[in-house]
Coordinates of C-alpha atoms and ligand atoms in Angstrom, one line a residue:
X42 CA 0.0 0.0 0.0
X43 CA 1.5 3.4 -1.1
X44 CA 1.2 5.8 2.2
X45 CA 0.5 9.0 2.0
X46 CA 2.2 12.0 3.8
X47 CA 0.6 12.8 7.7
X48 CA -1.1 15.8 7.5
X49 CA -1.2 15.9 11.2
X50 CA -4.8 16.4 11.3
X51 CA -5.5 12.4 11.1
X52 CA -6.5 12.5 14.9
X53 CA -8.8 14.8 16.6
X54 CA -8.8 13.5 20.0
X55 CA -5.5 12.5 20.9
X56 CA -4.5 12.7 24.8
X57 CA -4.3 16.5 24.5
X58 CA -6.3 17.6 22.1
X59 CA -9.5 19.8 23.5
X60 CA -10.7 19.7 19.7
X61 CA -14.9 19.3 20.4
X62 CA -16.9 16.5 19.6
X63 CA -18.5 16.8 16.1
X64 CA -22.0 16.7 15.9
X65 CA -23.7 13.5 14.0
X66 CA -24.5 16.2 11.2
X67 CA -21.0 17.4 10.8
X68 CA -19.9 13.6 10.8
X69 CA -22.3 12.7 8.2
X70 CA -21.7 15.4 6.1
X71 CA -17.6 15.0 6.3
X72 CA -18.3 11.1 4.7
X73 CA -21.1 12.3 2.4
X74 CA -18.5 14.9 0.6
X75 CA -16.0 11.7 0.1
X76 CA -17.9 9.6 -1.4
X77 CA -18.6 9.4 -4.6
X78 CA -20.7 7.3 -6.6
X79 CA -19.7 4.2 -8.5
X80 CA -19.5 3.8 -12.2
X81 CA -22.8 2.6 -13.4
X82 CA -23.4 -0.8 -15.8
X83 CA -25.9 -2.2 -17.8
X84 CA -27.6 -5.0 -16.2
X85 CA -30.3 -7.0 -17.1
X86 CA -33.8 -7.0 -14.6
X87 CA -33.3 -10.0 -13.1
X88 CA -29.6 -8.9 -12.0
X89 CA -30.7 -5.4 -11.3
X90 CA -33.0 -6.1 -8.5
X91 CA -31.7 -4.6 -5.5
X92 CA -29.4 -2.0 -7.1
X93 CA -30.0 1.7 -8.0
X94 CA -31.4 3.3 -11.2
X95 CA -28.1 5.4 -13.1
X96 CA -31.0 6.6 -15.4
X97 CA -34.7 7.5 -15.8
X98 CA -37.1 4.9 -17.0
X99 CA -39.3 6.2 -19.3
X100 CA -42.4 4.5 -21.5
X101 CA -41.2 3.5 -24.9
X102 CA -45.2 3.5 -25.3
X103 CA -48.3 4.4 -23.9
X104 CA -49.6 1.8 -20.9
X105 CA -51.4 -0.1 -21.9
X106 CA -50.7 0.4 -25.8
X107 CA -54.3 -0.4 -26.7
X108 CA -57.8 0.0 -25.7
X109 CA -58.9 -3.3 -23.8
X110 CA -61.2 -4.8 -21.3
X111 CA -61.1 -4.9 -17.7
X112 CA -63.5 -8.1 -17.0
X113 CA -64.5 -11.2 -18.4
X114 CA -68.0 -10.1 -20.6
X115 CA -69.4 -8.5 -23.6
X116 CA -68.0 -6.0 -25.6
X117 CA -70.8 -3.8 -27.0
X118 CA -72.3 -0.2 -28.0
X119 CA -73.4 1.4 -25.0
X120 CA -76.5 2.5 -26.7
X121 CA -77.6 -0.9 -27.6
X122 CA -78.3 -1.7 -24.4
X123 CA -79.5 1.3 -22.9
X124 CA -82.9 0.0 -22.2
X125 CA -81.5 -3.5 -20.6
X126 CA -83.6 -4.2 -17.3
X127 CA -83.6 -7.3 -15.2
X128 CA -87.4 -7.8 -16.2
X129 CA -86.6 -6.4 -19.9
X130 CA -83.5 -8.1 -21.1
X131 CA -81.5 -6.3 -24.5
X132 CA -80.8 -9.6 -26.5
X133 CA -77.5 -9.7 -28.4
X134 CA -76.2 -12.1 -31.2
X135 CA -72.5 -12.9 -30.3
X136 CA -70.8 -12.6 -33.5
X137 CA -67.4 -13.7 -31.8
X138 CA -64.9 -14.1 -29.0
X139 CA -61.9 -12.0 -28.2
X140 CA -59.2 -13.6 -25.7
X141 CA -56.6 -11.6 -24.2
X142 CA -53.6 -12.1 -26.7
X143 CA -55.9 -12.2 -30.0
X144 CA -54.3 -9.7 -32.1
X145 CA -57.4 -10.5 -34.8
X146 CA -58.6 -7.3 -36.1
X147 CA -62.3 -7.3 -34.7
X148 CA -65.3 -5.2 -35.4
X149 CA -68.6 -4.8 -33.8
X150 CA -71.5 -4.6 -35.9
X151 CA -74.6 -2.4 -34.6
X152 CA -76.8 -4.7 -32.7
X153 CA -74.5 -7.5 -31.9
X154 CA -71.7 -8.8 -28.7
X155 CA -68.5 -9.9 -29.1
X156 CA -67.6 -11.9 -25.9
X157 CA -63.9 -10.4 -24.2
X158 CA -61.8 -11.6 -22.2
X159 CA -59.8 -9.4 -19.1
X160 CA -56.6 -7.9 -21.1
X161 CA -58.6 -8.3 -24.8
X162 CA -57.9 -5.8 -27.1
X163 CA -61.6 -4.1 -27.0
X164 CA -62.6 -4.6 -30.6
X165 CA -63.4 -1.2 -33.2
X166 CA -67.1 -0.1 -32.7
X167 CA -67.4 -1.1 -29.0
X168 CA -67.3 1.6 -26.4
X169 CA -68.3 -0.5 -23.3
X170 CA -68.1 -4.0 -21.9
X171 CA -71.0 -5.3 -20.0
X172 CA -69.1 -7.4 -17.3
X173 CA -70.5 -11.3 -17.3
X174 CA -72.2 -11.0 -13.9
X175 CA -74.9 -8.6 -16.0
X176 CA -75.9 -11.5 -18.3
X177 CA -76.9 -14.7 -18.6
X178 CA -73.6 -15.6 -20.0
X179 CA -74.9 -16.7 -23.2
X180 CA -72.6 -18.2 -26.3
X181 CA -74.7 -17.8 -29.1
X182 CA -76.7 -15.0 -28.2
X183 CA -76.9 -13.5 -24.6
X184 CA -79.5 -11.4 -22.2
X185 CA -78.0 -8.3 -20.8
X186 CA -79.5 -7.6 -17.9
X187 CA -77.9 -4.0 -17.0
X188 CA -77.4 -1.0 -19.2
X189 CA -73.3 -0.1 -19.7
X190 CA -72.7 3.4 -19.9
X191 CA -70.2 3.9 -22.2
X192 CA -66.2 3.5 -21.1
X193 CA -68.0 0.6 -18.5
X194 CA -64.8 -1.9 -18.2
X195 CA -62.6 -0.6 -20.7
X196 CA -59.5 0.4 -19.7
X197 CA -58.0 3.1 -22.6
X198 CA -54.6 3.6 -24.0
X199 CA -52.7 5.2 -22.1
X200 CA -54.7 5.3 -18.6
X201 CA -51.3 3.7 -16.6
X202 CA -48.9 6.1 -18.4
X203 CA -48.4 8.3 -21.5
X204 CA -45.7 7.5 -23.6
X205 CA -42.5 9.1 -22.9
X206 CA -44.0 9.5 -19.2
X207 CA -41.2 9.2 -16.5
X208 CA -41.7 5.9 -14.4
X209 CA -39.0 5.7 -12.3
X210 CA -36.6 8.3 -11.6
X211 CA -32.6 8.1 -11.5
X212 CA -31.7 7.6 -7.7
X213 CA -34.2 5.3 -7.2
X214 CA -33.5 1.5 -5.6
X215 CA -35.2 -1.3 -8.2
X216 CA -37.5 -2.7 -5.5
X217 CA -40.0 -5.3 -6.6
X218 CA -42.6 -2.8 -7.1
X219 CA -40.1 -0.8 -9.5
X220 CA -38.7 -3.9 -11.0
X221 CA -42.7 -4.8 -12.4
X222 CA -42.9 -1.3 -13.6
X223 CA -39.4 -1.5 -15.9
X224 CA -40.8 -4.7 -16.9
X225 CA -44.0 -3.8 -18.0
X226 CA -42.2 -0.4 -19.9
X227 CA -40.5 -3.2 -21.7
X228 CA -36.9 -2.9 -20.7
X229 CA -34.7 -5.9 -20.5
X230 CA -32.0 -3.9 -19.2
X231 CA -31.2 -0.8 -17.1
X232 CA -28.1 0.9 -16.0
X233 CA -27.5 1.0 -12.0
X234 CA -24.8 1.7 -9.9
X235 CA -23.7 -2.0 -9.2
X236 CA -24.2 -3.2 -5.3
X237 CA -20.8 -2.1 -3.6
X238 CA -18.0 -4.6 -2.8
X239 CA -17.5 -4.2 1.3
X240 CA -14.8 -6.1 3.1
X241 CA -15.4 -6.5 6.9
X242 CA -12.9 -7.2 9.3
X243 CA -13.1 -7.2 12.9
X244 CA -9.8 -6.8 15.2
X245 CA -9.5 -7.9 18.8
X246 CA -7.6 -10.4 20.9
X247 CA -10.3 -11.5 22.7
X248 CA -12.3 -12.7 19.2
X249 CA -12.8 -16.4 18.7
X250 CA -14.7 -17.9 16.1
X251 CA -18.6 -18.8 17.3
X252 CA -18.8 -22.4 17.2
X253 CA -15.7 -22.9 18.6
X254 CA -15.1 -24.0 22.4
X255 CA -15.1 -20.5 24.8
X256 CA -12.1 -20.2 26.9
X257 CA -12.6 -17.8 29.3
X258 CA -11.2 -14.4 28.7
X259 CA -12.5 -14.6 25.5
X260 CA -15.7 -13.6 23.7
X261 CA -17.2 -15.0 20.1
X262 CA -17.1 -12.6 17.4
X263 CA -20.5 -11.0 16.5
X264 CA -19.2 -7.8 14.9
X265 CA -17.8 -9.1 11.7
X266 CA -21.1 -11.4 11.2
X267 CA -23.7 -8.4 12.0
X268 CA -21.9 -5.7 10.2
X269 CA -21.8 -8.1 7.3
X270 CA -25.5 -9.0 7.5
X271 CA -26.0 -5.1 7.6
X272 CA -24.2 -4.4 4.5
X273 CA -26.1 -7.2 2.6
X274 CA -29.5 -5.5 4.0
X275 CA -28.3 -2.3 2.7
X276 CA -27.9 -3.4 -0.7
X277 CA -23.6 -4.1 -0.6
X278 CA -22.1 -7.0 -1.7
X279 CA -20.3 -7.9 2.3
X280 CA -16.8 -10.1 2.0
X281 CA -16.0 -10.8 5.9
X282 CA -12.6 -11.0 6.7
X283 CA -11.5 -13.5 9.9
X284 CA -10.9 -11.8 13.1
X285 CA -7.4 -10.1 12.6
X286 CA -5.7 -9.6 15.9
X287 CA -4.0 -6.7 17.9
X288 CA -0.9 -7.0 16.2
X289 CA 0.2 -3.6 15.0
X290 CA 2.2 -5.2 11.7
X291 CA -1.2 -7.6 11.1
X292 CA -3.7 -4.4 11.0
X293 CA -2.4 -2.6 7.7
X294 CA -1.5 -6.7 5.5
X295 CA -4.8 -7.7 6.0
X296 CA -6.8 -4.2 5.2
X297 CA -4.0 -4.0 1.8
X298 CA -5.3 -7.4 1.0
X299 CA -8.9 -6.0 0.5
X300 CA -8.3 -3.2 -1.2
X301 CA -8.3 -4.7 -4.7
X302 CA -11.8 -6.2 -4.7
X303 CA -13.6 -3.5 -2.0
X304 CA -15.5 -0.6 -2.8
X305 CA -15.4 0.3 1.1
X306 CA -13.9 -1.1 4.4
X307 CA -14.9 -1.6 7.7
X308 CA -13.6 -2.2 10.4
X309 CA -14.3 -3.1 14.3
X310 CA -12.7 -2.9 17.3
X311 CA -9.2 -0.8 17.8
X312 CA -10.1 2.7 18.0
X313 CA -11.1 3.4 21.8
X314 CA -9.1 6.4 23.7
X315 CA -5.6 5.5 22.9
X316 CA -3.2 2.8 24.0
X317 CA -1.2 0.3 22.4
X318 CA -3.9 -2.2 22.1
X319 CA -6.0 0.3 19.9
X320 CA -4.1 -1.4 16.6
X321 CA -6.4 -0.2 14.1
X322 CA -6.0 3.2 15.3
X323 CA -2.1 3.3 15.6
X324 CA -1.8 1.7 12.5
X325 CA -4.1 4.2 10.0
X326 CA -2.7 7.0 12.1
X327 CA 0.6 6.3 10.3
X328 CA -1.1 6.7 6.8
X329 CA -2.0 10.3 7.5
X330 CA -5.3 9.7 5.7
X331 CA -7.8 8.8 8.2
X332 CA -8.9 11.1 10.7
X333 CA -10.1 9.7 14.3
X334 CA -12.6 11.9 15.9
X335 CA -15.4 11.8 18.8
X336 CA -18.8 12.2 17.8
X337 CA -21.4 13.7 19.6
X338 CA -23.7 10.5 20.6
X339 CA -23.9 7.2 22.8
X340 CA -23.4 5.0 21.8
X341 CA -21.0 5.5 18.9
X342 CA -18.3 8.2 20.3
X343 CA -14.7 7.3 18.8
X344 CA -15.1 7.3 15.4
X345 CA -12.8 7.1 12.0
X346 CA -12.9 7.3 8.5
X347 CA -11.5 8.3 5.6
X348 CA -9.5 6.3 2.3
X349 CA -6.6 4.2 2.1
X350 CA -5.0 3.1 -0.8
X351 CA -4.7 4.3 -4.6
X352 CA -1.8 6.5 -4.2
X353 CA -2.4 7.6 -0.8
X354 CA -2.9 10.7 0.6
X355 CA -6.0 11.7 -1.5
X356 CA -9.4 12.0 -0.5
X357 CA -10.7 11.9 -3.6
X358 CA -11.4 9.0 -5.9
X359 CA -10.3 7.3 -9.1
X360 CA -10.2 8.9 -12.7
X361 CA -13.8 9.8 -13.7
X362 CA -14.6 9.5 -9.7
X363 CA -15.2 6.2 -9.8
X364 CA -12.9 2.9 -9.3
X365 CA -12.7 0.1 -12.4
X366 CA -12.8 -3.4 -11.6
X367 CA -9.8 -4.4 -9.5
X368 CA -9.8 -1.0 -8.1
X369 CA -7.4 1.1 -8.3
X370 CA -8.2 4.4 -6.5
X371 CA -8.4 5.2 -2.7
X372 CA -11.4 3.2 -0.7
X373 CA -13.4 4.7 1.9
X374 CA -12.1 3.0 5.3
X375 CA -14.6 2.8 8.7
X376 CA -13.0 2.2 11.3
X377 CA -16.1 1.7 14.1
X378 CA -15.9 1.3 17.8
X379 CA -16.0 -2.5 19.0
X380 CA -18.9 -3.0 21.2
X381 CA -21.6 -4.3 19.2
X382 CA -24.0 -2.1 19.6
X383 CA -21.6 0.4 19.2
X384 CA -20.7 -0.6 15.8
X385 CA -24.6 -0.9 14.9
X386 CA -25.9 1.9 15.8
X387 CA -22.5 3.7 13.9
X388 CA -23.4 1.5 11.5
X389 CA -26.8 2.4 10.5
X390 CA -26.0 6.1 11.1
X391 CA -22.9 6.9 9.3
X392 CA -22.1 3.7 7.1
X393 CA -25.6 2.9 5.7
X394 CA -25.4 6.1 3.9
X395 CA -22.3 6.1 2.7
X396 CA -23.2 2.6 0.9
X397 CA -26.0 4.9 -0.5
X398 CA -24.3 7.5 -1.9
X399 CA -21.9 5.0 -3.0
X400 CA -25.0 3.4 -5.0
X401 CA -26.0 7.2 -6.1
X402 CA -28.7 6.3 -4.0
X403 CA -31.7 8.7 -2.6
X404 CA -32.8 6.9 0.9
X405 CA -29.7 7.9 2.3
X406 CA -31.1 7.3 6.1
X407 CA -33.0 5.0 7.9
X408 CA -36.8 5.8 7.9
X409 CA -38.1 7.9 10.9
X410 CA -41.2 8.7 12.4
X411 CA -42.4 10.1 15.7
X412 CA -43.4 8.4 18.4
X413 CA -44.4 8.7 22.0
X414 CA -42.2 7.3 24.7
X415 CA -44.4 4.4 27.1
X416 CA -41.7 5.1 29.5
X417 CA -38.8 7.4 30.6
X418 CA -35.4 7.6 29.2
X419 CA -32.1 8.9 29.9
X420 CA -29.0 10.8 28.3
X421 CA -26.4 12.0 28.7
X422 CA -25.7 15.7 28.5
X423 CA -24.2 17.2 25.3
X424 CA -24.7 13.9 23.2
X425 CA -27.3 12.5 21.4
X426 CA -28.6 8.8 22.3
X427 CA -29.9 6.2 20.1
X428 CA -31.6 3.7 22.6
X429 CA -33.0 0.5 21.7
X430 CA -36.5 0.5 21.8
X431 CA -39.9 -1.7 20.8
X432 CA -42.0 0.8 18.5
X433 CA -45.6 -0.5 18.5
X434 CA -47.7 2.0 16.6
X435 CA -47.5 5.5 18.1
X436 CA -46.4 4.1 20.9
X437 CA -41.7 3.2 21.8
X438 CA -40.8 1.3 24.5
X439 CA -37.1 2.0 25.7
X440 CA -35.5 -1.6 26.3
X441 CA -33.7 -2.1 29.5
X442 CA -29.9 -3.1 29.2
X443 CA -28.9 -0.2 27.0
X444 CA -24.9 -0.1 27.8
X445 CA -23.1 -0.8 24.6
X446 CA -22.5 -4.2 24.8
X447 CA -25.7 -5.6 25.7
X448 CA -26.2 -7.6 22.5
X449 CA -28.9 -9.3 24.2
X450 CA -31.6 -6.1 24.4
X451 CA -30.3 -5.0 20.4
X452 CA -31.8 -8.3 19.7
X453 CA -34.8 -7.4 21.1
X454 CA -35.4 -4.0 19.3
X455 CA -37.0 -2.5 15.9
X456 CA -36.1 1.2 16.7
X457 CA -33.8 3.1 17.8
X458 CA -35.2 5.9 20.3
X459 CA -33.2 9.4 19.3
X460 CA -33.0 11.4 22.6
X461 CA -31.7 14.7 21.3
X462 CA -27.9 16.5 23.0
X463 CA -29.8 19.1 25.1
X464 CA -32.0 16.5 27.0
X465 CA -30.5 14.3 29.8
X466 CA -34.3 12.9 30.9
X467 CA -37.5 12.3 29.3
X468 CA -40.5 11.2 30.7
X469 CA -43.1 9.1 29.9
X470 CA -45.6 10.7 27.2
X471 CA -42.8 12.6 25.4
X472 CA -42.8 12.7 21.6
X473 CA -39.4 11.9 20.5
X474 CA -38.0 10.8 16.9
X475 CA -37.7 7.2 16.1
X476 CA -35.6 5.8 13.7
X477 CA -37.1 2.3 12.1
X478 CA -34.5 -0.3 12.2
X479 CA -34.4 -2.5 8.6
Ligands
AMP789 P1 -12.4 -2.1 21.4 O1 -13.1 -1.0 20.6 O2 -11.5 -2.9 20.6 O3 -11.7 -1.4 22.6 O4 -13.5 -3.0 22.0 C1 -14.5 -2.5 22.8 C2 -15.3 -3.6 23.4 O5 -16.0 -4.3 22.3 C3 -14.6 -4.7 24.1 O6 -15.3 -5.2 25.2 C4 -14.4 -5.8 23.0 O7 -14.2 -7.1 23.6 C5 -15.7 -5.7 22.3 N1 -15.6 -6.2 20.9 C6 -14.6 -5.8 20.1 N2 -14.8 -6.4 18.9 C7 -15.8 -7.3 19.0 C8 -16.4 -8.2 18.2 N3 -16.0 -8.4 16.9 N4 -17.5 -8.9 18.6 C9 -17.9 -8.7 19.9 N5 -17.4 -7.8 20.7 C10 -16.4 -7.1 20.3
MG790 MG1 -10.1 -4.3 20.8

C-alpha cells in the first residue's frame, strides 16, 4: 500500500487535544463529501434487482398500448343496451370471441356482442363491456340484464402512463414494485450503480470464532457477522474477513489485501481512547489519511474514517470518480468502535449512507417517524442517544440493558429511540424521533 504524507490532522482526540466533539450532522456530512458514486453498468432486470437506477425509465409506449377490457363479458355499443332491465332483457347475437392475446382485427357490428376476455384488445365499434355478472352468459346469443354506460370496463390507452412518461426516476432503488414497472415499460436492461464490494474485518484479541469452544477471557465474534448482514441488508455486496488480531504489523497486510476487490472497508474494534492495544488506530494513524474523531452520541463516540489506498494521501477517488474493476483508487475506510451495539448503531447512522451514496442512492437514512415514549429515558448531557427501543404504533418502548455491549436487548429492538444533545431525561408521554431499524 503506497502511504500517503501525515497531514497531522488524522487525529482529533489524541490525549491532549481539547478539539470538540462533532456533531452527528458534521460527521455525516464529512463522509457524504468523500464519497462518490460508483460507475454505473448495464444490467439486465433479473440482476438489477436490489441496485440503484443510473438513469430514468421512461415509456417507450403508452400503458397499456391499446384500448382493452377490464372483465370477463361483452364488448358492446353502450346505446344498444340502454334500455336493458332485469325484467326487460337487450338480447344480443355474439358474433365472436376476443381472448386476451388475439391480435385478430375485430369489429362490432350495430346490434350485436363480441364476448372479451380481461386484457382483450376491446374490438373497433365497441365503447363499453357489459361485465358477465350482467348477463346470462350466453354463447350464441346473450340477455343483458344492465345498461353499460359507455367507457364501463374498458380500460384506454394510455390510462397507466403516456408515452414518454417518467416511471421511475434516477436515484431510485429497483425494489420489486419498481422492477414490475421496468418490466412492463418493456426494458430488458437498465443501468444501475452496481451493489458495492465491502470487506469487513473485525480486530481484537479476545475474538474467537462462534462455534468454537469459549475459553474464558475470550468472547465469540459477532461484529464481523452483524456488520456483514447489515451491509447485505443495505444493498452491498459484504466479504467478511476472519478476526485479525491486535498486532500492529497484522492491522495494515490484511486491510491491503482488500483493497483490490472493496469498494469500502470496515472495520471493528481498535479505536477506543488510545493505548497500544488500539491497533487499528495506531496503525491508519501512520497513513495520514484517516482522521479519528469523537462524535457527539452514545453509543458510537470514537469514530474514524477516511481512504486508504490508490496513491495515498487523496481524499478523492479514481479517474472519472469512480474505481474500475480491480480498483485502483483510494477506498473509503470505517473504522467503528467494538462494542456491538456500538458498531450498529455507527453503522446504520454513518455507514448505511455512505453505501447509498456509493449506490448514487436517494434513501440515504433509515426511515423515521415520531413516536411517544411508554416510559422514561435517559441521556447524557451534550450527546445524542440512540436507545433500543420496541415501536408498536405510536407508541416506543425503551428496552432495558442499554450499555453498549448488551447484545442481548439490540436483539430485542426494531427502533432506535433518538434522545436529542440538550436532553438528559425524558419522561413518559414525550414525543421523540424514532428511527425504524431495517
Ligand atoms: P475495542 O473497541 O477494541 O476497545 O473493543 C471494545 C469492546 O468491544 C470490548 O469489550 C471488546 O471485547 C468488544 N468487541 C470488540 N470487537 C468485538 C467483536 N468483533 N465482537 C464482539 N465484541 C467485540
Ligand atoms: Mg479491541
Amino acid at each position: 500500500m503506497t502511504q500517503g504524507p501525515a497531514t497531522g490532522a488524522a487525529d482529533a482526540d489524541g490525549p491532549q487535544s481539547t478539539v470538540e466533539p462533532s456533531t452527528v450532522e458534521a460527521y455525516q456530512s464529512v463522509i457524504l463529501s468523500a464519497i462518490t458514486p460508483l460507475a454505473p453498468a448495464r444490467l439486465e432486470l433479473a440482476a438489477a434487482e436490489g441496485c440503484v437506477l443510473a438513469e430514468d425509465v421512461t415509456a417507450a409506449v403508452a400503458l397499456p398500448s391499446f384500448d382493452n377490457s377490464s372483465m370477463d363479458g361483452y364488448a358492446v355499443r353502450a346505446s344498444d343496451v340502454a334500455g336493458a332491465a332485469q325484467q326487460a332483457p337487450v338480447m344480443l347475437r355474439v358474433a365472436a370471441e376476443i381472448a386476451a392475446g388475439d391480435v385478430g382485427a375485430y369489429r362490432l357490428a350495430p346490434g350485436t356482442a363480441i364476448r372479451i376476455m380481461t386484457g382483450a384488445r376491446l374490438p373497433a365499434g365497441a365503447d363499453a363491456v357489459v361485465p358477465v355478472e350482467w348477463t346470462d352468459g350466453g354463447v350464441a346469443q346473450v340477455a343483458v340484464y344492465q345498461p353499460a354506460k359507455p367507457g364501463n370496463a374498458v380500460r384506454y390507452a394510455g390510462g397507466d402512463a403516456a408515452e414518454g412518461e417518467t416511471l421511475l426516476s434516477a436515484g431510485t432503488r429497483l425494489r420489486p414494485m419498481q422492477i414490475a414497472v421496468a418490466a412492463s415499460a418493456g426494458r430488458k436492461a437498465v443501468s444501475v450503480r452496481p451493489r458495492p464490494r465491502v470487506a469487513v474485518l473485525s480486530t481484537g484479541d479476545e475474538l474467537m470464532e462462534p462455534g468454537t469452544p469459549l475459553v474464558p477471557g475470550r468472547i465469540w465474534d459477532s461484529n464481523s457477522y452483524m456488520i456483514a448482514a447489515c451491509v447485505r441488508e443495505a444493498g452491498a455486496v459484504a466479504y467478511r474477513h476472519s478476526v485479525v488480531p491486535d498486532d500492529p504489523a497484522g492491522v495494515l497486510p490484511a486491510l491491503e489485501e482488500q483493497l483490490s476487490r472493496a469498494d469500502l472497508l470496515i472495520t471493528t474494534g481498535g479505536v477506543s481512547m488510545g493505548g497500544e492495544h488500539d491497533v487499528v488506530k495506531a496503525a491508519l494513524r501512520e497513513l495520514g489519511t484517516v482522521t479519528f474523531r469523537k462524535v457527539a452520541m452514545q453509543p458510537g463516540m470514537p469514530q474514524g474514517f477516511g481512504v486508504i489506498g490508490g496513491g495515498g494521501a487523496g481524499g478523492t477517488r479514481g479517474e472519472g470518480g469512480t474505481r474500475g474493476e480491480g480498483g485502483t483508487g483510494p477506498v473509503p475506510i470505517f473504522t467503528l468502535p467494538g462494542n456491538p451495539v456500538s458498531a450498529y448503531v455507527s453503522f446504520q447512522v454513518f455507514v448505511r449512507p455512505a453505501i447509498a451514496a456509493l449506490q448514487g442512492a436517494d434513501d440515504l437514512s433509515l426511515p423515521a417517524v415520531r413516536a411517544t415514549l411508554t416510559g422514561p429515558a435517559r441521556s447524557p448531557a451534550g450527546r445524542r442517544s440512540y436507545l433500543r427501543g420496541v415501536l408498536d404504533g405510536s407508541e416506543v418502548t425503551p428496552l432495558s440493558g442499554q450499555q453498549s455491549h448488551q447484545v442481548a436487548s439490540l436483539g430485542r429492538a426494531n427502533a432506535l429511540i433518538v434522545i436529542p444533545e440538550r436532553e438528559t431525561q425524558l419522561p413518559a408521554g414525550h414525543t421523540v424521533d424514532v428511527l425504524i431499524l431495517p
